[in-house]
């Protein structure tokens, strides 16, 4: 169902409650529970749209940082500092650790973490705690919106039973977040959103709320469809990257250049590349987790092979990189155990300081277990010059193609190494240029094991 004007009958029901009109007049008072990558941009965007917003988080350092006008986020977020400053200055946004601030709020948006546990099953403890806090403290809330990513069935099994204790039960909406660290505001404004509802009256409320901050389609659907679409998006990407990784590993063993393979396949589907880029592993907060949320909805006898295989392929990429190091060291006439290897890039993505599930530390561990002397470097993680980290090493492994690595003076770095050798996990450096500087160069996916 596309967004747009609600039908006359739906409108009649909603205006009876008045929330839709209060949203249109920016009079609805809003609380955002959970001030992280998702909650912060939503809270300050709603304040910028004219709403009175309180942000609630249990972490007092996070709240103090925000109150001081700083972002407690690891990534650089264009435009978000300015929006936070404006929101604080306008008096329309205030962060607090006090759940008492839920009192008098018409709408509560839940943006807490929904991780997986040690058995890769959904861990809904924070979500359930947020719902209980709303039940206890938000007596006036007419609508509760869950932005956290959910395993299908979670709205019905976890959220609804808790909030159904309130009479009348608030309208419950699932509007899964679609923001990517590093472009939180751009995504929040520009990505279409799902408005998952149980009762029709909730549709116009969700559209009325998100229509004030989202400049893209708002698609009203049911809870389970919204839940499944969100986890399926990230599972699709995980599986696509796994295919690229599997092909790159095959290319490394077979002595083939992966990019030739990719280019030929993608030429058949010109509008949308079918094969993505391989890398040292899939990190970040969402892709390593969301496929398990999807798998959790399947019964024990159902096959989840595809999801599991994709996760396994992506999880094994750091081991593949360690094998390339072995191969490089053999070519240099040294054993990995006696090599000094510098691992460049400890975050999960380029030019980001987000370290969640990053492959770099796993490569460090794999090399250390082989007995290598390992030095790790990342300009976004700690101090220490690149030149100092690289000096005296036998092999430099570029795990994450940060700009600092692409723009480095490789001639000088090579001159300071015991052996000038580079392994390029994202194929981001100029291989031929490095070779002409005297480097041994191997790139993941380019016959790297031959
Ligand atoms: N990666 C590759 N090869 C590629 C693309 C990515 O190896 O061709 C690696 C990256 O290096 C990184 C990992 O995959 O380690 C994940 O990066 P990403 O850019 O694919 O995804 P995230 O985690 O930053 O954001 C995803 C996005 N989902 C989709 O693209 C379907 C984003 O839109 C979601 O909002 C976000 O998850 C979320 O919060 O769910």
Coordinates of C-alpha atoms and ligand atoms in Angstrom, one line a residue:
X1 CA 0.0 0.0 0.0
X2 CA 1.5 3.3 -1.0
X3 CA 1.5 6.4 1.3
X4 CA -0.9 9.1 0.6
X5 CA -4.1 10.5 1.9
X6 CA -5.9 8.1 4.3
X7 CA -9.3 7.0 3.3
X8 CA -12.2 9.0 4.8
X9 CA -13.2 6.2 7.2
X10 CA -9.6 5.9 8.6
X11 CA -9.4 9.6 9.0
X12 CA -12.6 9.7 11.0
X13 CA -11.3 7.1 13.4
X14 CA -8.0 9.0 13.9
X15 CA -9.3 12.5 14.3
X16 CA -11.5 11.1 17.0
X17 CA -8.2 10.7 18.9
X18 CA -6.9 13.9 17.6
X19 CA -3.3 12.7 17.4
X20 CA -3.1 13.1 13.6
X21 CA -4.1 16.8 13.9
X22 CA -1.7 17.4 16.8
X23 CA 1.0 15.9 14.6
X24 CA 0.1 18.2 11.7
X25 CA 0.2 21.2 14.1
X26 CA 3.4 20.0 15.6
X27 CA 1.7 20.0 19.0
X28 CA 2.3 16.3 19.8
X29 CA 4.9 15.8 22.5
X30 CA 7.4 13.1 21.6
X31 CA 9.8 10.9 23.5
X32 CA 12.6 9.0 21.9
X33 CA 13.9 6.0 23.9
X34 CA 17.4 5.0 23.0
X35 CA 19.9 7.7 21.9
X36 CA 22.2 5.9 19.4
X37 CA 22.7 5.9 15.7
X38 CA 19.0 5.7 15.2
X39 CA 17.5 7.6 18.0
X40 CA 19.7 10.8 17.8
X41 CA 19.0 11.7 14.2
X42 CA 15.3 11.0 14.6
X43 CA 15.0 13.1 17.8
X44 CA 16.8 16.1 16.5
X45 CA 15.1 16.0 13.2
X46 CA 11.7 16.0 14.9
X47 CA 12.8 18.9 17.0
X48 CA 13.9 20.7 13.8
X49 CA 10.4 20.0 12.4
X50 CA 8.9 21.9 15.3
X51 CA 8.1 19.2 17.9
X52 CA 8.9 19.2 21.6
X53 CA 11.1 16.1 21.9
X54 CA 12.7 14.5 25.0
X55 CA 15.5 11.9 24.4
X56 CA 15.9 9.2 27.0
X57 CA 18.8 6.9 27.5
X58 CA 20.1 4.9 30.4
X59 CA 23.7 5.7 29.7
X60 CA 24.5 8.9 31.6
X61 CA 27.8 9.6 29.7
X62 CA 25.9 9.5 26.5
X63 CA 23.2 11.9 27.8
X64 CA 25.8 14.3 29.2
X65 CA 27.7 14.3 25.9
X66 CA 24.5 15.1 24.0
X67 CA 23.5 17.8 26.5
X68 CA 26.9 19.4 25.9
X69 CA 26.2 19.6 22.2
X70 CA 28.5 16.7 21.2
X71 CA 27.6 13.5 19.3
X72 CA 28.3 10.3 21.2
X73 CA 28.8 8.5 17.9
X74 CA 31.9 6.9 16.4
X75 CA 31.2 8.1 12.9
X76 CA 31.3 11.6 11.3
X77 CA 27.8 12.5 10.5
X78 CA 27.4 15.4 8.0
X79 CA 24.8 18.0 9.3
X80 CA 24.0 16.2 12.5
X81 CA 26.2 18.4 14.8
X82 CA 24.4 21.5 13.5
X83 CA 21.0 19.9 13.9
X84 CA 21.8 18.9 17.5
X85 CA 23.1 22.4 18.3
X86 CA 19.9 23.9 16.8
X87 CA 17.7 21.5 18.6
X88 CA 19.3 22.2 22.0
X89 CA 19.3 26.0 21.4
X90 CA 15.6 26.0 20.4
X91 CA 14.7 24.3 23.7
X92 CA 12.7 21.7 21.8
X93 CA 15.1 18.9 22.5
X94 CA 16.6 17.7 25.8
X95 CA 18.3 14.4 26.6
X96 CA 17.8 12.8 30.0
X97 CA 18.4 9.5 31.8
X98 CA 15.1 9.9 33.6
X99 CA 12.2 7.6 32.5
X100 CA 9.9 10.0 34.4
X101 CA 10.3 12.2 31.3
X102 CA 7.9 9.8 29.5
X103 CA 5.0 11.4 31.4
X104 CA 2.8 13.6 29.2
X105 CA 4.3 12.3 25.9
X106 CA 1.8 11.6 23.1
X107 CA 4.2 9.5 21.0
X108 CA 7.1 7.4 22.1
X109 CA 9.7 6.2 19.5
X110 CA 11.7 3.2 20.6
X111 CA 15.2 3.0 19.1
X112 CA 17.0 0.6 21.4
X113 CA 19.5 -2.1 20.4
X114 CA 18.0 -5.5 19.4
X115 CA 21.1 -7.7 19.3
X116 CA 21.5 -11.5 19.0
X117 CA 22.6 -13.6 21.9
X118 CA 25.4 -16.1 22.2
X119 CA 23.2 -18.7 20.4
X120 CA 22.4 -16.2 17.6
X121 CA 18.8 -15.9 18.8
X122 CA 17.1 -12.5 19.1
X123 CA 17.8 -10.8 22.4
X124 CA 14.8 -8.6 23.1
X125 CA 15.7 -7.7 26.7
X126 CA 16.3 -4.0 25.9
X127 CA 13.2 -3.8 23.8
X128 CA 11.0 -5.4 26.5
X129 CA 12.5 -3.1 29.1
X130 CA 11.7 -0.1 26.9
X131 CA 8.1 -1.3 26.5
X132 CA 7.7 -1.8 30.3
X133 CA 9.1 1.7 30.9
X134 CA 6.5 3.0 28.5
X135 CA 3.8 1.0 30.3
X136 CA 4.9 2.4 33.6
X137 CA 5.7 6.0 32.7
X138 CA 4.0 7.1 29.5
X139 CA 0.4 7.1 30.6
X140 CA -0.6 9.6 27.9
X141 CA 1.0 7.9 25.0
X142 CA -1.4 7.4 22.1
X143 CA 1.2 5.9 19.8
X144 CA 4.4 3.8 20.3
X145 CA 6.7 3.4 17.3
X146 CA 9.4 0.8 17.3
X147 CA 12.3 1.7 15.0
X148 CA 14.6 -1.1 16.2
X149 CA 15.1 -3.9 13.7
X150 CA 13.0 -6.9 14.7
X151 CA 12.8 -10.6 14.0
X152 CA 9.5 -11.2 12.3
X153 CA 6.8 -11.7 15.0
X154 CA 8.4 -9.6 17.6
X155 CA 5.8 -6.8 17.6
X156 CA 3.1 -9.4 18.2
X157 CA 5.0 -11.6 20.6
X158 CA 7.0 -9.1 22.7
X159 CA 5.8 -5.5 22.2
X160 CA 2.0 -6.0 22.1
X161 CA 1.6 -8.2 25.1
X162 CA 3.4 -5.7 27.3
X163 CA 1.6 -2.6 26.0
X164 CA -1.8 -4.3 25.9
X165 CA -1.8 -4.0 29.6
X166 CA -2.5 -0.3 29.1
X167 CA -6.2 0.5 28.4
X168 CA -6.7 1.8 25.8
X169 CA -3.7 0.3 24.2
X170 CA -1.6 2.9 22.3
X171 CA -1.4 2.5 18.5
X172 CA 1.6 0.3 17.9
X173 CA 3.7 1.0 14.8
X174 CA 6.8 -0.7 13.5
X175 CA 8.8 1.7 11.4
X176 CA 12.2 -0.1 10.9
X177 CA 15.2 2.3 10.7
X178 CA 17.1 2.4 7.4
X179 CA 20.1 4.5 8.3
X180 CA 23.7 3.7 7.6
X181 CA 26.5 5.0 9.9
X182 CA 28.2 7.9 8.1
X183 CA 25.1 9.0 6.4
X184 CA 22.5 9.0 9.1
X185 CA 20.8 12.2 8.2
X186 CA 20.9 11.7 4.4
X187 CA 19.3 8.2 4.8
X188 CA 16.8 9.4 7.4
X189 CA 15.5 12.0 5.0
X190 CA 15.9 10.2 1.7
X191 CA 15.1 6.6 2.3
X192 CA 11.5 5.4 2.0
X193 CA 10.1 3.9 5.1
X194 CA 7.7 1.1 6.1
X195 CA 4.9 2.0 8.5
X196 CA 3.9 -1.4 9.9
X197 CA 0.6 -1.4 11.7
X198 CA -1.9 -3.7 13.3
X199 CA -5.0 -1.5 13.0
X200 CA -5.8 0.8 10.1
X201 CA -6.0 3.9 12.4
X202 CA -2.2 3.6 13.0
X203 CA -1.4 4.1 9.3
X204 CA -2.1 7.9 9.1
X205 CA -0.5 8.5 12.5
X206 CA 2.7 6.9 11.3
X207 CA 2.5 8.7 7.9
X208 CA 1.7 12.0 9.7
X209 CA 4.7 11.6 12.1
X210 CA 7.4 10.5 9.6
X211 CA 6.0 12.8 6.9
X212 CA 7.4 15.7 8.9
X213 CA 11.0 14.4 8.6
X214 CA 11.2 12.0 5.7
X215 CA 11.2 13.2 2.1
X216 CA 10.5 9.8 0.5
X217 CA 7.7 7.3 0.2
X218 CA 6.0 6.0 3.4
X219 CA 4.6 2.6 2.7
X220 CA 1.9 1.4 5.1
X221 CA 1.8 -2.3 5.6
X222 CA 1.3 -4.8 8.4
X223 CA 3.8 -5.5 11.3
X224 CA 5.1 -8.8 10.0
X225 CA 5.7 -7.6 6.5
X226 CA 7.6 -4.6 7.8
X227 CA 9.6 -6.8 10.1
X228 CA 10.4 -9.3 7.4
X229 CA 11.3 -6.7 4.7
X230 CA 13.8 -5.0 7.0
X231 CA 15.8 -8.2 8.0
X232 CA 15.4 -9.5 4.4
X233 CA 17.1 -6.3 3.0
X234 CA 20.2 -6.9 5.1
X235 CA 20.2 -10.6 4.5
X236 CA 20.0 -10.0 0.8
X237 CA 23.1 -7.8 1.0
X238 CA 24.9 -10.3 3.2
X239 CA 24.2 -13.1 0.7
X240 CA 25.3 -10.9 -2.3
X241 CA 28.5 -10.0 -0.6
X242 CA 29.1 -13.7 0.4
X243 CA 28.8 -14.6 -3.3
X244 CA 31.4 -11.9 -4.2
X245 CA 33.6 -13.3 -1.4
X246 CA 33.1 -16.9 -2.5
X247 CA 34.0 -16.0 -6.1
X248 CA 37.0 -14.0 -5.0
X249 CA 38.3 -16.9 -2.9
X250 CA 37.8 -19.2 -6.0
X251 CA 39.7 -16.6 -8.1
X252 CA 42.6 -16.6 -5.6
X253 CA 42.9 -20.4 -5.8
X254 CA 42.3 -20.7 -9.5
X255 CA 44.8 -18.0 -10.5
X256 CA 42.0 -15.7 -11.9
X257 CA 41.3 -12.0 -11.6
X258 CA 37.9 -11.7 -9.8
X259 CA 37.2 -8.4 -11.4
X260 CA 37.2 -9.9 -14.9
X261 CA 34.6 -12.4 -13.7
X262 CA 32.5 -9.7 -12.0
X263 CA 32.6 -7.3 -15.0
X264 CA 31.5 -10.0 -17.4
X265 CA 28.6 -11.1 -15.2
X266 CA 27.5 -7.6 -14.4
X267 CA 27.6 -6.7 -18.1
X268 CA 24.7 -9.1 -18.5
X269 CA 22.7 -7.0 -16.0
X270 CA 23.7 -3.5 -16.9
X271 CA 21.2 -1.6 -14.8
X272 CA 22.0 -3.2 -11.4
X273 CA 25.3 -5.0 -10.6
X274 CA 24.6 -8.5 -9.7
X275 CA 27.9 -9.2 -8.1
X276 CA 29.3 -6.9 -5.4
X277 CA 32.9 -6.4 -4.2
X278 CA 34.7 -8.9 -2.1
X279 CA 36.6 -7.8 1.1
X280 CA 38.2 -9.0 4.3
X281 CA 34.9 -9.6 6.0
X282 CA 31.5 -8.2 6.6
X283 CA 31.3 -6.0 9.6
X284 CA 29.1 -3.3 11.0
X285 CA 26.1 -3.6 13.3
X286 CA 23.4 -4.9 11.0
X287 CA 24.7 -7.4 8.4
X288 CA 26.3 -9.8 10.9
X289 CA 23.1 -9.8 13.0
X290 CA 20.0 -9.3 10.8
X291 CA 20.3 -12.6 8.9
X292 CA 20.1 -14.4 12.2
X293 CA 16.9 -12.4 13.1
X294 CA 15.5 -13.6 9.9
X295 CA 16.6 -17.2 10.5
X296 CA 15.0 -17.2 13.9
X297 CA 11.5 -17.0 12.4
X298 CA 12.0 -20.3 10.6
X299 CA 11.0 -23.5 12.3
X300 CA 13.7 -25.9 13.5
X301 CA 13.1 -28.3 10.6
X302 CA 13.2 -25.5 7.9
X303 CA 16.3 -25.1 5.9
X304 CA 18.3 -22.0 6.7
X305 CA 21.3 -23.2 4.7
X306 CA 21.6 -20.2 2.4
X307 CA 21.6 -17.7 5.3
X308 CA 24.0 -19.7 7.4
X309 CA 26.3 -20.4 4.4
X310 CA 26.5 -16.7 3.6
X311 CA 27.3 -15.8 7.2
X312 CA 29.9 -18.6 7.2
X313 CA 31.5 -17.4 4.0
X314 CA 31.7 -13.8 5.2
X315 CA 32.9 -14.9 8.6
X316 CA 35.8 -16.9 7.1
X317 CA 37.2 -14.0 5.0
X318 CA 39.7 -13.0 7.7
X319 CA 41.1 -16.6 7.6
X320 CA 41.4 -16.3 3.8
X321 CA 43.3 -13.0 4.3
X322 CA 45.7 -14.8 6.7
X323 CA 46.2 -17.5 4.0
X324 CA 47.2 -14.8 1.6
X325 CA 49.7 -13.5 4.1
X326 CA 51.1 -17.1 4.4
X327 CA 51.4 -17.1 0.6
X328 CA 53.0 -13.7 0.5
X329 CA 55.5 -14.7 3.2
X330 CA 56.4 -17.9 1.4
X331 CA 57.1 -15.8 -1.7
X332 CA 59.4 -13.6 0.3
X333 CA 61.2 -16.6 1.6
X334 CA 60.2 -16.2 5.2
X335 CA 57.6 -18.0 7.3
X336 CA 54.6 -16.2 8.7
X337 CA 55.8 -17.2 12.1
X338 CA 58.9 -15.1 11.7
X339 CA 57.2 -12.2 9.9
X340 CA 56.3 -8.8 11.2
X341 CA 52.9 -8.0 9.7
X342 CA 51.2 -4.6 9.9
X343 CA 47.4 -4.7 9.7
X344 CA 46.0 -1.5 8.4
X345 CA 42.3 -0.8 9.2
X346 CA 40.5 -1.8 12.3
X347 CA 37.1 -0.3 11.5
X348 CA 34.4 -2.0 9.5
X349 CA 34.2 0.5 6.6
X350 CA 36.4 3.0 4.9
X351 CA 36.8 6.5 6.5
X352 CA 34.6 5.5 9.4
X353 CA 35.6 5.0 13.0
X354 CA 32.9 2.4 13.7
X355 CA 34.7 -0.7 14.9
X356 CA 31.7 -3.0 15.4
X357 CA 32.4 -6.5 14.0
X358 CA 35.3 -5.2 12.0
X359 CA 37.4 -7.9 10.3
X360 CA 40.8 -6.3 11.1
X361 CA 41.0 -7.6 14.7
X362 CA 40.2 -11.1 13.5
X363 CA 43.0 -10.9 11.0
X364 CA 45.3 -9.7 13.7
X365 CA 44.2 -12.8 15.9
X366 CA 44.7 -15.2 13.0
X367 CA 48.2 -14.0 12.3
X368 CA 49.1 -13.9 15.9
X369 CA 48.0 -17.5 16.3
X370 CA 50.4 -18.3 13.5
X371 CA 53.2 -16.8 15.5
X372 CA 53.6 -13.6 13.5
X373 CA 54.6 -10.4 15.1
X374 CA 51.5 -8.2 14.4
X375 CA 51.2 -4.4 14.5
X376 CA 47.8 -2.9 14.0
X377 CA 47.1 0.6 12.8
X378 CA 44.0 2.7 12.1
X379 CA 43.9 6.5 12.0
X380 CA 40.3 6.5 13.3
X381 CA 41.0 4.2 16.2
X382 CA 44.2 5.3 17.9
X383 CA 47.1 7.7 17.7
X384 CA 50.3 6.6 16.1
X385 CA 51.7 7.5 12.8
X386 CA 51.3 5.1 9.8
X387 CA 55.0 5.4 9.1
X388 CA 55.8 4.2 12.6
X389 CA 53.5 1.2 12.3
X390 CA 54.8 0.2 8.9
X391 CA 58.5 0.6 9.7
X392 CA 60.4 -2.6 9.8
X393 CA 57.5 -4.8 8.7
X394 CA 57.6 -7.5 6.1
X395 CA 54.0 -7.3 4.9
X396 CA 51.4 -4.5 5.1
X397 CA 47.8 -5.7 4.9
X398 CA 45.4 -3.0 3.8
X399 CA 42.2 -4.3 5.3
X400 CA 40.1 -1.2 5.1
X401 CA 40.8 1.3 2.3
X402 CA 40.8 4.5 4.4
X403 CA 41.7 7.6 2.5
X404 CA 44.9 7.9 4.6
X405 CA 46.1 4.6 3.1
X406 CA 45.2 5.4 -0.5
X407 CA 47.0 8.8 -0.2
X408 CA 50.0 7.5 1.7
X409 CA 53.6 8.0 0.4
X410 CA 54.1 4.3 -0.4
X411 CA 57.6 4.9 -1.7
X412 CA 58.7 6.1 1.7
X413 CA 56.7 3.4 3.5
X414 CA 58.3 0.7 1.3
X415 CA 61.8 2.1 1.9
X416 CA 61.2 1.7 5.7
X417 CA 60.0 -1.9 5.5
X418 CA 62.1 -5.0 5.9
X419 CA 60.4 -6.4 2.8
X420 CA 58.2 -4.0 0.8
X421 CA 55.1 -6.1 0.4
X422 CA 51.4 -5.2 0.3
X423 CA 48.2 -7.2 0.5
X424 CA 45.3 -5.2 -0.7
X425 CA 42.0 -6.6 0.6
X426 CA 39.7 -4.2 -1.2
X427 CA 41.9 -3.7 -4.3
X428 CA 42.0 0.0 -3.7
X429 CA 45.6 0.7 -4.3
X430 CA 47.4 1.0 -7.7
X431 CA 49.0 -2.4 -7.9
X432 CA 51.2 -1.6 -10.9
X433 CA 52.4 1.6 -9.4
X434 CA 53.4 -0.3 -6.2
X435 CA 55.1 -3.0 -8.2
X436 CA 57.1 -0.3 -10.0
X437 CA 58.2 1.0 -6.6
X438 CA 59.6 -2.5 -5.9
X439 CA 56.7 -3.9 -3.9
X440 CA 55.5 -7.4 -3.9
X441 CA 51.7 -6.8 -4.3
X442 CA 48.8 -9.2 -3.9
X443 CA 45.2 -8.3 -4.0
X444 CA 42.3 -10.3 -2.6
X445 CA 40.5 -11.8 -5.5
X446 CA 43.4 -11.5 -8.0
X447 CA 45.0 -14.9 -8.0
X448 CA 46.3 -14.1 -4.6
X449 CA 47.1 -17.7 -3.6
X450 CA 49.0 -18.6 -6.8
Ligands
LIG1 N1 31.0 -4.9 2.0 C1 31.7 -5.7 1.2 N2 31.5 -5.6 -0.1 C2 30.6 -4.8 -0.7 C3 29.8 -4.0 0.2 C4 30.1 -4.0 1.6 O1 32.6 -6.5 1.6 O2 30.4 -4.8 -1.9 C5 31.3 -4.9 3.5 C6 31.7 -3.6 4.1 O3 33.1 -3.4 4.0 C7 31.2 -3.7 5.6 C8 30.0 -4.6 5.4 O4 30.0 -5.2 4.1 O5 32.2 -4.4 6.4 C9 28.7 -3.9 5.6 O6 28.7 -2.7 4.9 P1 27.3 -2.1 4.1 O7 27.7 -0.8 3.5 O8 26.9 -3.2 3.2 O9 26.2 -2.0 5.3 P2 26.0 -1.2 6.7 O10 26.0 -2.2 7.8 O11 26.8 0.0 6.7 O12 24.4 -0.7 6.5 C10 23.4 -1.7 6.1 C11 22.6 -1.1 5.0 N3 21.7 -2.1 4.4 C12 21.7 -2.4 3.1 O13 22.3 -1.8 2.2 C13 20.7 -3.4 2.7 C14 21.9 0.1 5.4 O14 21.1 0.6 4.3 C15 21.0 -0.2 6.6 O15 20.3 1.0 7.1 C16 21.9 -0.7 7.7 O16 22.6 -1.9 7.3 C17 21.0 -1.0 9.0 O17 21.1 -0.2 9.9 O18 20.2 -2.0 8.9

